[in-house]
Short mmCIF file of C-alpha atoms and ligand atoms in Angstrom, two decimals:
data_model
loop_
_atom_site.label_atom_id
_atom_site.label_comp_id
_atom_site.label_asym_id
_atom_site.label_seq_id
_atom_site.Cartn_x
_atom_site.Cartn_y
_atom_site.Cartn_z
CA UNK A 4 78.36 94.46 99.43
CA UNK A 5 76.63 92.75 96.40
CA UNK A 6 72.57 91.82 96.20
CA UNK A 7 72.79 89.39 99.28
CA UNK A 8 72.19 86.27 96.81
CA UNK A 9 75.45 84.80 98.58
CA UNK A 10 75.15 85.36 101.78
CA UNK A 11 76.29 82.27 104.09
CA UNK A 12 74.15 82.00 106.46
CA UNK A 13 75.29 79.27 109.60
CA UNK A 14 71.93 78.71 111.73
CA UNK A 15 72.21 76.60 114.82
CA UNK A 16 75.19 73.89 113.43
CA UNK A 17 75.65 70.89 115.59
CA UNK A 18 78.73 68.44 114.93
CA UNK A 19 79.74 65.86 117.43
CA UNK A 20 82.81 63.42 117.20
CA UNK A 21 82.11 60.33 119.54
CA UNK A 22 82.40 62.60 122.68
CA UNK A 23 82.92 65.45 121.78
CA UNK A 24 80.83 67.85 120.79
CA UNK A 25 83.10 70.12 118.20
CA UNK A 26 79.84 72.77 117.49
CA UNK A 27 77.59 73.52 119.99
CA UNK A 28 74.88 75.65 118.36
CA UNK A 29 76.94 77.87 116.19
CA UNK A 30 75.18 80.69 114.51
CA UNK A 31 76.74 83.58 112.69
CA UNK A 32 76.32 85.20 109.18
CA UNK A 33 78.38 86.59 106.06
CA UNK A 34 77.15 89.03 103.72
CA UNK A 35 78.14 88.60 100.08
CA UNK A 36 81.40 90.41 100.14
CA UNK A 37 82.57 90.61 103.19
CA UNK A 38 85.93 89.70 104.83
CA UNK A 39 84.81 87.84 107.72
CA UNK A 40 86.96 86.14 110.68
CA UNK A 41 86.14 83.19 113.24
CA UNK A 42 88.80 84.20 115.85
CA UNK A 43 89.10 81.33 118.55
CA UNK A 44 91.46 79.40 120.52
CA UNK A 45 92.94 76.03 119.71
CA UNK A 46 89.43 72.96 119.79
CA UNK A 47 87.55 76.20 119.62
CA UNK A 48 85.86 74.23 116.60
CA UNK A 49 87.04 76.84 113.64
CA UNK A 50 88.56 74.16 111.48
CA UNK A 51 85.01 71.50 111.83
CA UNK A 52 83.13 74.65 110.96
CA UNK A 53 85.03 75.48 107.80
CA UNK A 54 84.61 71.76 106.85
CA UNK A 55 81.43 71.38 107.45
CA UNK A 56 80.58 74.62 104.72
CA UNK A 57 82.63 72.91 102.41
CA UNK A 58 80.80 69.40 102.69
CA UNK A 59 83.30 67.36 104.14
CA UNK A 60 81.50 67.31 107.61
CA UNK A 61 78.18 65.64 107.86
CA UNK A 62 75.96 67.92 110.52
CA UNK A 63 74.12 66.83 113.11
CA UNK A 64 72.28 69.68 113.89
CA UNK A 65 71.00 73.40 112.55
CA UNK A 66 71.93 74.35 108.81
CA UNK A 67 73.61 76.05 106.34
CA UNK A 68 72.20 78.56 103.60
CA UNK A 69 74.85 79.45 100.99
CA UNK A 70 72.83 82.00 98.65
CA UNK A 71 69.62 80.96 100.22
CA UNK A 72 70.29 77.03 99.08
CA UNK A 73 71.10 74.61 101.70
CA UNK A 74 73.86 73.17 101.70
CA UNK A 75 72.98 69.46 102.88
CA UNK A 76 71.39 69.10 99.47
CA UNK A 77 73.92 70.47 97.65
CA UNK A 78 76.84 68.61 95.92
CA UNK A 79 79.77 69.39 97.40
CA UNK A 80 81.80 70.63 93.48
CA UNK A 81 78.91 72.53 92.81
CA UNK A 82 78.64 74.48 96.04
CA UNK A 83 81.26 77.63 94.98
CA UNK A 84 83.29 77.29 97.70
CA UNK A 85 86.97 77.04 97.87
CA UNK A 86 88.73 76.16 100.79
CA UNK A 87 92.54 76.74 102.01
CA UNK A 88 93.67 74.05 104.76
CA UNK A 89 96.59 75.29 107.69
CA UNK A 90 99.06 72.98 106.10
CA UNK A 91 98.78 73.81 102.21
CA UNK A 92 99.64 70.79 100.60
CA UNK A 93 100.51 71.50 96.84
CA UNK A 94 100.58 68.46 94.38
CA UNK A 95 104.68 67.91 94.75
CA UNK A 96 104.97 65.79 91.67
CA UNK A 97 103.18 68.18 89.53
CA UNK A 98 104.73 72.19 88.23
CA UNK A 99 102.85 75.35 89.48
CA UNK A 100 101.12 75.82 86.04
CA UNK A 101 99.80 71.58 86.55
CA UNK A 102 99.03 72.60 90.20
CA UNK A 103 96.34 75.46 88.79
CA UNK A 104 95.26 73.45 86.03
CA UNK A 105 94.39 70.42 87.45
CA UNK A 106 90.97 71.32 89.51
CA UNK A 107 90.15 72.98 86.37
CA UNK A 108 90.77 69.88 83.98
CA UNK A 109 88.84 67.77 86.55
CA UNK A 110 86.27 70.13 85.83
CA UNK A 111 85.83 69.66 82.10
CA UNK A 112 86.59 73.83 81.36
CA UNK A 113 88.57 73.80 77.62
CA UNK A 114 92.22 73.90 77.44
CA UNK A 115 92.32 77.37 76.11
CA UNK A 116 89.97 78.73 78.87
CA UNK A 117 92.10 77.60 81.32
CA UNK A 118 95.38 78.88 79.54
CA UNK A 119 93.56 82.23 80.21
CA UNK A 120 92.67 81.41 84.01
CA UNK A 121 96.04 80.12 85.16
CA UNK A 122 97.93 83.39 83.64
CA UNK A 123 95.41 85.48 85.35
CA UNK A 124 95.64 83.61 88.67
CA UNK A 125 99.46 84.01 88.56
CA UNK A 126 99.54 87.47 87.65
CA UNK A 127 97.20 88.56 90.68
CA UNK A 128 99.56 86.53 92.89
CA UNK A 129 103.29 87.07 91.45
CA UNK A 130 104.20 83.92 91.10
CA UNK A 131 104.45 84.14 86.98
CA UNK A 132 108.28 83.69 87.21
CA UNK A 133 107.47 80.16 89.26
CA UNK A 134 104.67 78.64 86.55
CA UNK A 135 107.42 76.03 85.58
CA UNK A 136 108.95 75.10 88.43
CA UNK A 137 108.03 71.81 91.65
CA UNK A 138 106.84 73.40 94.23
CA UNK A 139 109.74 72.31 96.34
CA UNK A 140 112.08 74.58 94.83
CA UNK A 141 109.54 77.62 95.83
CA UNK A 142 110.01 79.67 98.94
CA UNK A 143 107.26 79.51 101.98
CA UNK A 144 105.48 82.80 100.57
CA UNK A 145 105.48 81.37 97.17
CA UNK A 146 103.97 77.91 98.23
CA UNK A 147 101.02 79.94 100.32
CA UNK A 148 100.43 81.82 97.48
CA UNK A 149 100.51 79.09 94.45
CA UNK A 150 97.75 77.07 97.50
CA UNK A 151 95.89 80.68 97.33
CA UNK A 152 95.76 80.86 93.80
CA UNK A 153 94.37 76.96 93.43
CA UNK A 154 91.40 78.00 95.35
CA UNK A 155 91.04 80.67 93.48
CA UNK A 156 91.51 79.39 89.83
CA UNK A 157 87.95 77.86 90.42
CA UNK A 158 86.64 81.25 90.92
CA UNK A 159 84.84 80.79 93.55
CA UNK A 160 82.14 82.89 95.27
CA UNK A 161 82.98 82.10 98.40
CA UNK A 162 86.65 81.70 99.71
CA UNK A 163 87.12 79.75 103.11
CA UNK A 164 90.70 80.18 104.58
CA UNK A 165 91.82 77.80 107.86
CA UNK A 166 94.77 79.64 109.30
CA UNK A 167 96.68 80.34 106.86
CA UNK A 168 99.09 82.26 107.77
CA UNK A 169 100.33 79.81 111.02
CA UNK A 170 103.46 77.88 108.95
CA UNK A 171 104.87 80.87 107.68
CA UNK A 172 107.52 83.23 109.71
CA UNK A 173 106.64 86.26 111.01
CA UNK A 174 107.73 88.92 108.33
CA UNK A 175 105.64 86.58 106.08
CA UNK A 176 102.51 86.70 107.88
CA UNK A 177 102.79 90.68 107.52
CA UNK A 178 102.94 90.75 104.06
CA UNK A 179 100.60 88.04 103.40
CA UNK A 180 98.09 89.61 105.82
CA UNK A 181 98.50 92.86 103.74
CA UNK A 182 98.11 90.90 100.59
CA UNK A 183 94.94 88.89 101.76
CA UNK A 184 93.14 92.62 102.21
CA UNK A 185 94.43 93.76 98.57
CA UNK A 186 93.20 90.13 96.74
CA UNK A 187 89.65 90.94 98.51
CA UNK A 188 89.53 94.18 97.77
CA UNK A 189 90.12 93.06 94.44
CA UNK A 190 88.29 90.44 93.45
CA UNK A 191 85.69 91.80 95.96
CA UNK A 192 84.98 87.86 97.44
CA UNK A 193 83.33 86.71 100.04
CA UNK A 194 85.73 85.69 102.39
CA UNK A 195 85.64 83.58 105.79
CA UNK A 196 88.97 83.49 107.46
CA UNK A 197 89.51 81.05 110.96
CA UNK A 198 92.49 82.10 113.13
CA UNK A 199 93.43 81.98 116.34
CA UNK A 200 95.27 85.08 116.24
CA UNK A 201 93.51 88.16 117.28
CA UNK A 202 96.38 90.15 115.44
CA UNK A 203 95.48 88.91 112.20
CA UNK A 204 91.45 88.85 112.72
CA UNK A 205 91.33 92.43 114.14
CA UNK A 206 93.75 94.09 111.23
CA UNK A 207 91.98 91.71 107.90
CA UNK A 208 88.20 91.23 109.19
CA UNK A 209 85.19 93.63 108.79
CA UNK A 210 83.36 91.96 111.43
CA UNK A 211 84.78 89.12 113.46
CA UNK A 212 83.15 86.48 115.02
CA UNK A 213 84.54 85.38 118.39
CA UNK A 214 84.34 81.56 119.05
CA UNK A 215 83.84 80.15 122.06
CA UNK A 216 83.34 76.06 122.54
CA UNK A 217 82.03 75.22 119.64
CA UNK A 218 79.56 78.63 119.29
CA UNK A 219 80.18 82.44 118.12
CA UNK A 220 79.79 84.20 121.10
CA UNK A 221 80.08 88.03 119.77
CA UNK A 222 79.92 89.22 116.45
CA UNK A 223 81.03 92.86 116.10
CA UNK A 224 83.66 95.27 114.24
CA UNK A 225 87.07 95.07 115.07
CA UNK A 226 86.80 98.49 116.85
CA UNK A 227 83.34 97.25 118.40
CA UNK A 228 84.99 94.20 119.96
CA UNK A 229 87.73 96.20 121.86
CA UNK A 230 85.84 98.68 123.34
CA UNK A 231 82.89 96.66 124.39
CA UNK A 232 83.79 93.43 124.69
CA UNK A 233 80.75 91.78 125.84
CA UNK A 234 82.22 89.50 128.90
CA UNK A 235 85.67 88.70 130.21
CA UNK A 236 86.50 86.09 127.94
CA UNK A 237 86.04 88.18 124.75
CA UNK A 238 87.95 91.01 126.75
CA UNK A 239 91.02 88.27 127.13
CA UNK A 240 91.04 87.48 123.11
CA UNK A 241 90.69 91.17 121.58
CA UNK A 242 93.10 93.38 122.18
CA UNK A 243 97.18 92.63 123.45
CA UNK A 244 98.66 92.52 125.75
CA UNK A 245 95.57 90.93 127.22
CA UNK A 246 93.44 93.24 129.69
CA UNK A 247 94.44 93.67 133.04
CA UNK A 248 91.28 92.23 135.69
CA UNK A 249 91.22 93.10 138.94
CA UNK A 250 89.12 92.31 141.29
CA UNK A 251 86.39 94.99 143.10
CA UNK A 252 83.33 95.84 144.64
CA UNK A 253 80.70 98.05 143.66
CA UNK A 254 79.42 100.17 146.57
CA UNK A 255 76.26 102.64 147.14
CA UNK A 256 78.21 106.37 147.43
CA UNK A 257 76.16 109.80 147.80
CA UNK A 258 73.05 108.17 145.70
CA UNK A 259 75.61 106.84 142.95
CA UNK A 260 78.06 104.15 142.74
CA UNK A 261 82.14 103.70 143.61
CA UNK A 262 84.09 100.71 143.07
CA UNK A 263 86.40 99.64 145.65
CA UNK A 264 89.74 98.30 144.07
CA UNK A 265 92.47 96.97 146.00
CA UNK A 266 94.41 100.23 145.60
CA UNK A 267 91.70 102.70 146.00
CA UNK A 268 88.58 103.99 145.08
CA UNK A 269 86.73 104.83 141.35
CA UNK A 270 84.20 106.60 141.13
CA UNK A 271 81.18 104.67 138.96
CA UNK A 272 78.74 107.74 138.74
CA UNK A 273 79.21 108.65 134.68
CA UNK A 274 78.38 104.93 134.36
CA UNK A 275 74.73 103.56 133.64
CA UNK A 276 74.42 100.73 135.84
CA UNK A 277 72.18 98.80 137.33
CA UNK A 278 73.14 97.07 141.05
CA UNK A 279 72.08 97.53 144.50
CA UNK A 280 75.70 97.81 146.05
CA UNK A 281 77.96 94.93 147.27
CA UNK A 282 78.32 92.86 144.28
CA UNK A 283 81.72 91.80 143.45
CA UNK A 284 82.96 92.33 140.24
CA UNK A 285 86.25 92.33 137.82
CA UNK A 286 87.73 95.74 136.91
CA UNK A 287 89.01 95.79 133.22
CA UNK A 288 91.79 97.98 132.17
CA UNK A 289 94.10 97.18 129.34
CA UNK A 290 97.63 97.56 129.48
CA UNK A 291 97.53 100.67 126.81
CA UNK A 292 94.67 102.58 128.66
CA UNK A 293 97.24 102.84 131.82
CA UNK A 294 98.74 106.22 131.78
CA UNK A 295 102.31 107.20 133.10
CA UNK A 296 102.21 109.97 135.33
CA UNK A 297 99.36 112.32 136.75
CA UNK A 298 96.57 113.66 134.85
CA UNK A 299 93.72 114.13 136.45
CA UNK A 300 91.31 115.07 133.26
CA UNK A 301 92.19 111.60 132.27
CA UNK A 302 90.98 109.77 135.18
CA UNK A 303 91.87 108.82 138.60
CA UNK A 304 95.66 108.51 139.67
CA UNK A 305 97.42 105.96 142.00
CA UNK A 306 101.08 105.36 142.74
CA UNK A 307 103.09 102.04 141.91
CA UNK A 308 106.03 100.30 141.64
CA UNK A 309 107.91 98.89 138.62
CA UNK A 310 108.04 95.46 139.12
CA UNK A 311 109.19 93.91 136.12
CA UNK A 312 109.82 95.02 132.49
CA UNK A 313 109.35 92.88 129.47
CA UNK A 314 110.74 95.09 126.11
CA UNK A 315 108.52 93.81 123.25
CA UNK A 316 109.82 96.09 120.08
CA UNK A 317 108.58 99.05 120.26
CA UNK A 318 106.48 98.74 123.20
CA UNK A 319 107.76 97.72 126.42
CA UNK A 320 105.21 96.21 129.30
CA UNK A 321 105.69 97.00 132.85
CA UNK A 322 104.42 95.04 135.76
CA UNK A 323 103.46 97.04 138.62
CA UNK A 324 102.31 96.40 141.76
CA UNK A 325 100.21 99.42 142.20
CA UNK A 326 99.20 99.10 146.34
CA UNK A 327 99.68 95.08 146.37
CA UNK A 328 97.45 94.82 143.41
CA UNK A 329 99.56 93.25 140.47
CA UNK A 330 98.76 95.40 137.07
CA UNK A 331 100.57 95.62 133.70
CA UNK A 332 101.20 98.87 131.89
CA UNK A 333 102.31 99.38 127.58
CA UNK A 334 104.62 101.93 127.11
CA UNK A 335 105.96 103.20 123.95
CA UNK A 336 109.44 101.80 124.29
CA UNK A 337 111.75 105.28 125.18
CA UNK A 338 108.95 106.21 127.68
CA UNK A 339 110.31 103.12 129.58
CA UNK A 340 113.43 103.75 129.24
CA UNK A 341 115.09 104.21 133.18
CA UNK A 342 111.75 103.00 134.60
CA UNK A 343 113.42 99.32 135.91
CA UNK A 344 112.26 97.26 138.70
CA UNK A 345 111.52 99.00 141.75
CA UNK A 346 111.01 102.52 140.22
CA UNK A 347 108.28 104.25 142.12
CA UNK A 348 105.68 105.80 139.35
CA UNK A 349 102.41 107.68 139.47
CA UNK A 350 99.87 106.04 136.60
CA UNK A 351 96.24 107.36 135.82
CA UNK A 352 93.14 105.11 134.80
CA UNK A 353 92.13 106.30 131.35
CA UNK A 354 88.62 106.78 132.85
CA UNK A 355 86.88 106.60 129.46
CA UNK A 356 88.41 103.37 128.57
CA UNK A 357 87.92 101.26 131.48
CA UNK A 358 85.56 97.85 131.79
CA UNK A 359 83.45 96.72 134.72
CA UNK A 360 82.15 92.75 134.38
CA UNK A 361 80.50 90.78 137.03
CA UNK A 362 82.80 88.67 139.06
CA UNK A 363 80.67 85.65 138.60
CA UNK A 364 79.17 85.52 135.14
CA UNK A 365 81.96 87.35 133.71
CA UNK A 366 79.45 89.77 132.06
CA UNK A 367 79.89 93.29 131.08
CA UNK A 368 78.20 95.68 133.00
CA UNK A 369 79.71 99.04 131.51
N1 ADP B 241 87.86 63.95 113.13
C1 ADP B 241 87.77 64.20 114.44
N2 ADP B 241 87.60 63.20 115.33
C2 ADP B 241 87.48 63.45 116.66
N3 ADP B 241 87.51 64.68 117.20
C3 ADP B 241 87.68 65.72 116.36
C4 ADP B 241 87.81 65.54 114.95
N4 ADP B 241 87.96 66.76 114.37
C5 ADP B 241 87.92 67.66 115.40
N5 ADP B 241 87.75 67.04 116.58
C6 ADP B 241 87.62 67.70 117.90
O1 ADP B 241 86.68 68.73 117.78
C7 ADP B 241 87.07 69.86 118.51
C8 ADP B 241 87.21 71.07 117.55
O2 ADP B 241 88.29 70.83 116.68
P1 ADP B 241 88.69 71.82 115.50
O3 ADP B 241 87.49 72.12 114.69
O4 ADP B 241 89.86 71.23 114.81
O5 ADP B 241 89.12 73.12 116.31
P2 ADP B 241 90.08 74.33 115.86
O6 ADP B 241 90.22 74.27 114.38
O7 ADP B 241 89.38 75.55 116.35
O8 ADP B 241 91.38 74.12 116.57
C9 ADP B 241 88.38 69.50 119.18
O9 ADP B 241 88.09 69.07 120.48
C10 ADP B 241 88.90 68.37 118.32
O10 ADP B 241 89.71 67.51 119.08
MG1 MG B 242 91.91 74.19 113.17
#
């Protein structure tokens, strides 16, 4: 982390369209530095966000602070911030080496300085061998990364990336994911990365930001946001395959608390909370956190039935009716092997890794 001088600092950002209203309040910060990610859903607002940093959204609410300078005032080539758009349109008529150079001869830097630039650019992203080619005769990978390296020819101070990585195939979003960490690692950027994927925000950000309608709604480390996700709806995006909910009660027991599931009874004692007894609420367990076979150190044990199983690679979910209630279970893939539909199993709650949100509000309660 550098000095702080570029922090971006979002504060309260309205934007409406007609209608709709596209931010709703957002608020979040990112320290000079840091690899940040806005994970939401499709509308969530990600894209109106990252425009409205760059200047090409006009706000009509709250602010933004880009190294303590707001950015309403400030001309939008001046601000030192690049952005790369979802579909990365390179200049077709124009070679790789034009497709660097031109931001840089629009910006008046000397022929020889940007000489220097371009071969640096290309070096840090491998595409020296393409410098002379039309982009159309480049591969997917190589187009991403000649649209990476003209946002980055600018040297920028901040770097604002708009799902990047959605119009390429999957081995190619692997690598590139690997290869966004390495290029911030190295050139030690601010970054702000929108996705929808939770994959991709959870494995490149050092905090992510979870978007909701048009707001952040929890800001926290990857790690953070999977074991305390702060409602139901932040439970659903972190963390896959999504959490199982079930539905319960929380009842008074012996001067502590039990929740009554569907298939049984857990005891709530080891868990601060604070209810009367009677409230209904939504029992989180993810799919991983669902043990095969007994063991009672672990947490509490129930039988089930193999309803369905789904192979995905090298894990393979189970659906399981465990006593009527519908639940699904991860399994490393030979663990599942001979466990088909109507197997009966025995599966333990991981006890230490299990949710409790109020059925109304959604809200975590431990
Ligand atoms: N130029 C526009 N005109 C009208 N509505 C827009 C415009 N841009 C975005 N929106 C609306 O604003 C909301 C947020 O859109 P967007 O920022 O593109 O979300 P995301 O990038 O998260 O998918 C959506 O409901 C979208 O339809
Ligand atoms: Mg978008």
């Amino acid at each position: 982390m550098g000095d702080g001088l570029a922090d971006l600092i979002v504060q309260d950002v309205v934007k409406r369209f007609g209608r709709v209203t596209a931010l709703d309040g957002m608020s979040f910060e990112v320290r000079e530095g840091e690899f940040y990610c806005l994970l939401g859903p499709s509308s969530a607002g990600k894209t109106t966000m990252l425009r409205a940093i760059s200047g090409l959204e006009q706000l009509d609410g709250g602010r933004i602070l880009f190294g303590g300078r707001d950015m309403a005032a400030a001309p939008i080539q001046g601000r030192g911030i690049a952005m790369i758009f979802q579909t990365f349109a390179l200049y077709p008529h124009l070679t790789v080496r034009a497709n660097f150079a031109y931001p840089l001869e629009r910006a008046g830097v000397p022929a020889q300085e940007i000489r220097t630039r371009v071969g640096e650019v290309a070096e840090l992203l491998r595409v020296g061998h393409t410098l002379d080619r039309l982009p159309s005769t480049l591969s997917g990978g190589e187009q991403q990364r000649v649209a990476i390296g003209r946002a980055l020819v600018r040297r920028p101070q901040l770097l604002l990336l708009d799902e990047p990585l959605t119009n390429l195939d999957a081995k190619l979003r692997h690598d590139t994911r690997a290869e966004f960490k390495r290029l911030h690692r190295e050139l030690g950027m601010t970054m702000l990365y929108a996705t929808p994927d939770q994959l991709e925000a959870l494995t490149m950000g050092q905090r992510v930001g979870v978007m909701q309608a048009g707001r952040v709604v929890q800001v926290d480390t990857p790690r953070s946001l999977y074991a305390a996700p702060q409602d139901t709806y932040v439970a659903g995006m972190v963390g896959s395959p999504a959490i199982n909910l079930v539905p319960g009660t929380i009842r008074r027991r012996d001067g502590g608390f039990a929740v009554d599931l569907p298939f049984g009874t857990l005891p709530a004692d080891a868990w601060r909370i604070h209810l009367s007894g009677g409230e209904p609420v939504l029992f989180g367990v993810r799919p991983h956190d669902v043990l095969l076979g007994h063991h009672p150190t672990r947490g509490p044990g129930f039988t089930a039935t193999v309803h369905l199983t789904e192979p995905l690679g090298d894990v393979t979910l189970l659906d399981l009716d465990v006593n009527g209630a519908a639940m699904k279970m991860a399994l490393p893939e030979e663990r599942a092997l001979g466990l088909g539909p109507g197997t009966p199993i025995e599966v333990t709650l991981s006890a230490a890794d299990v949710h409790l949100f109020h059925a109304e509000t959604g809200v975590r309660i431990a």
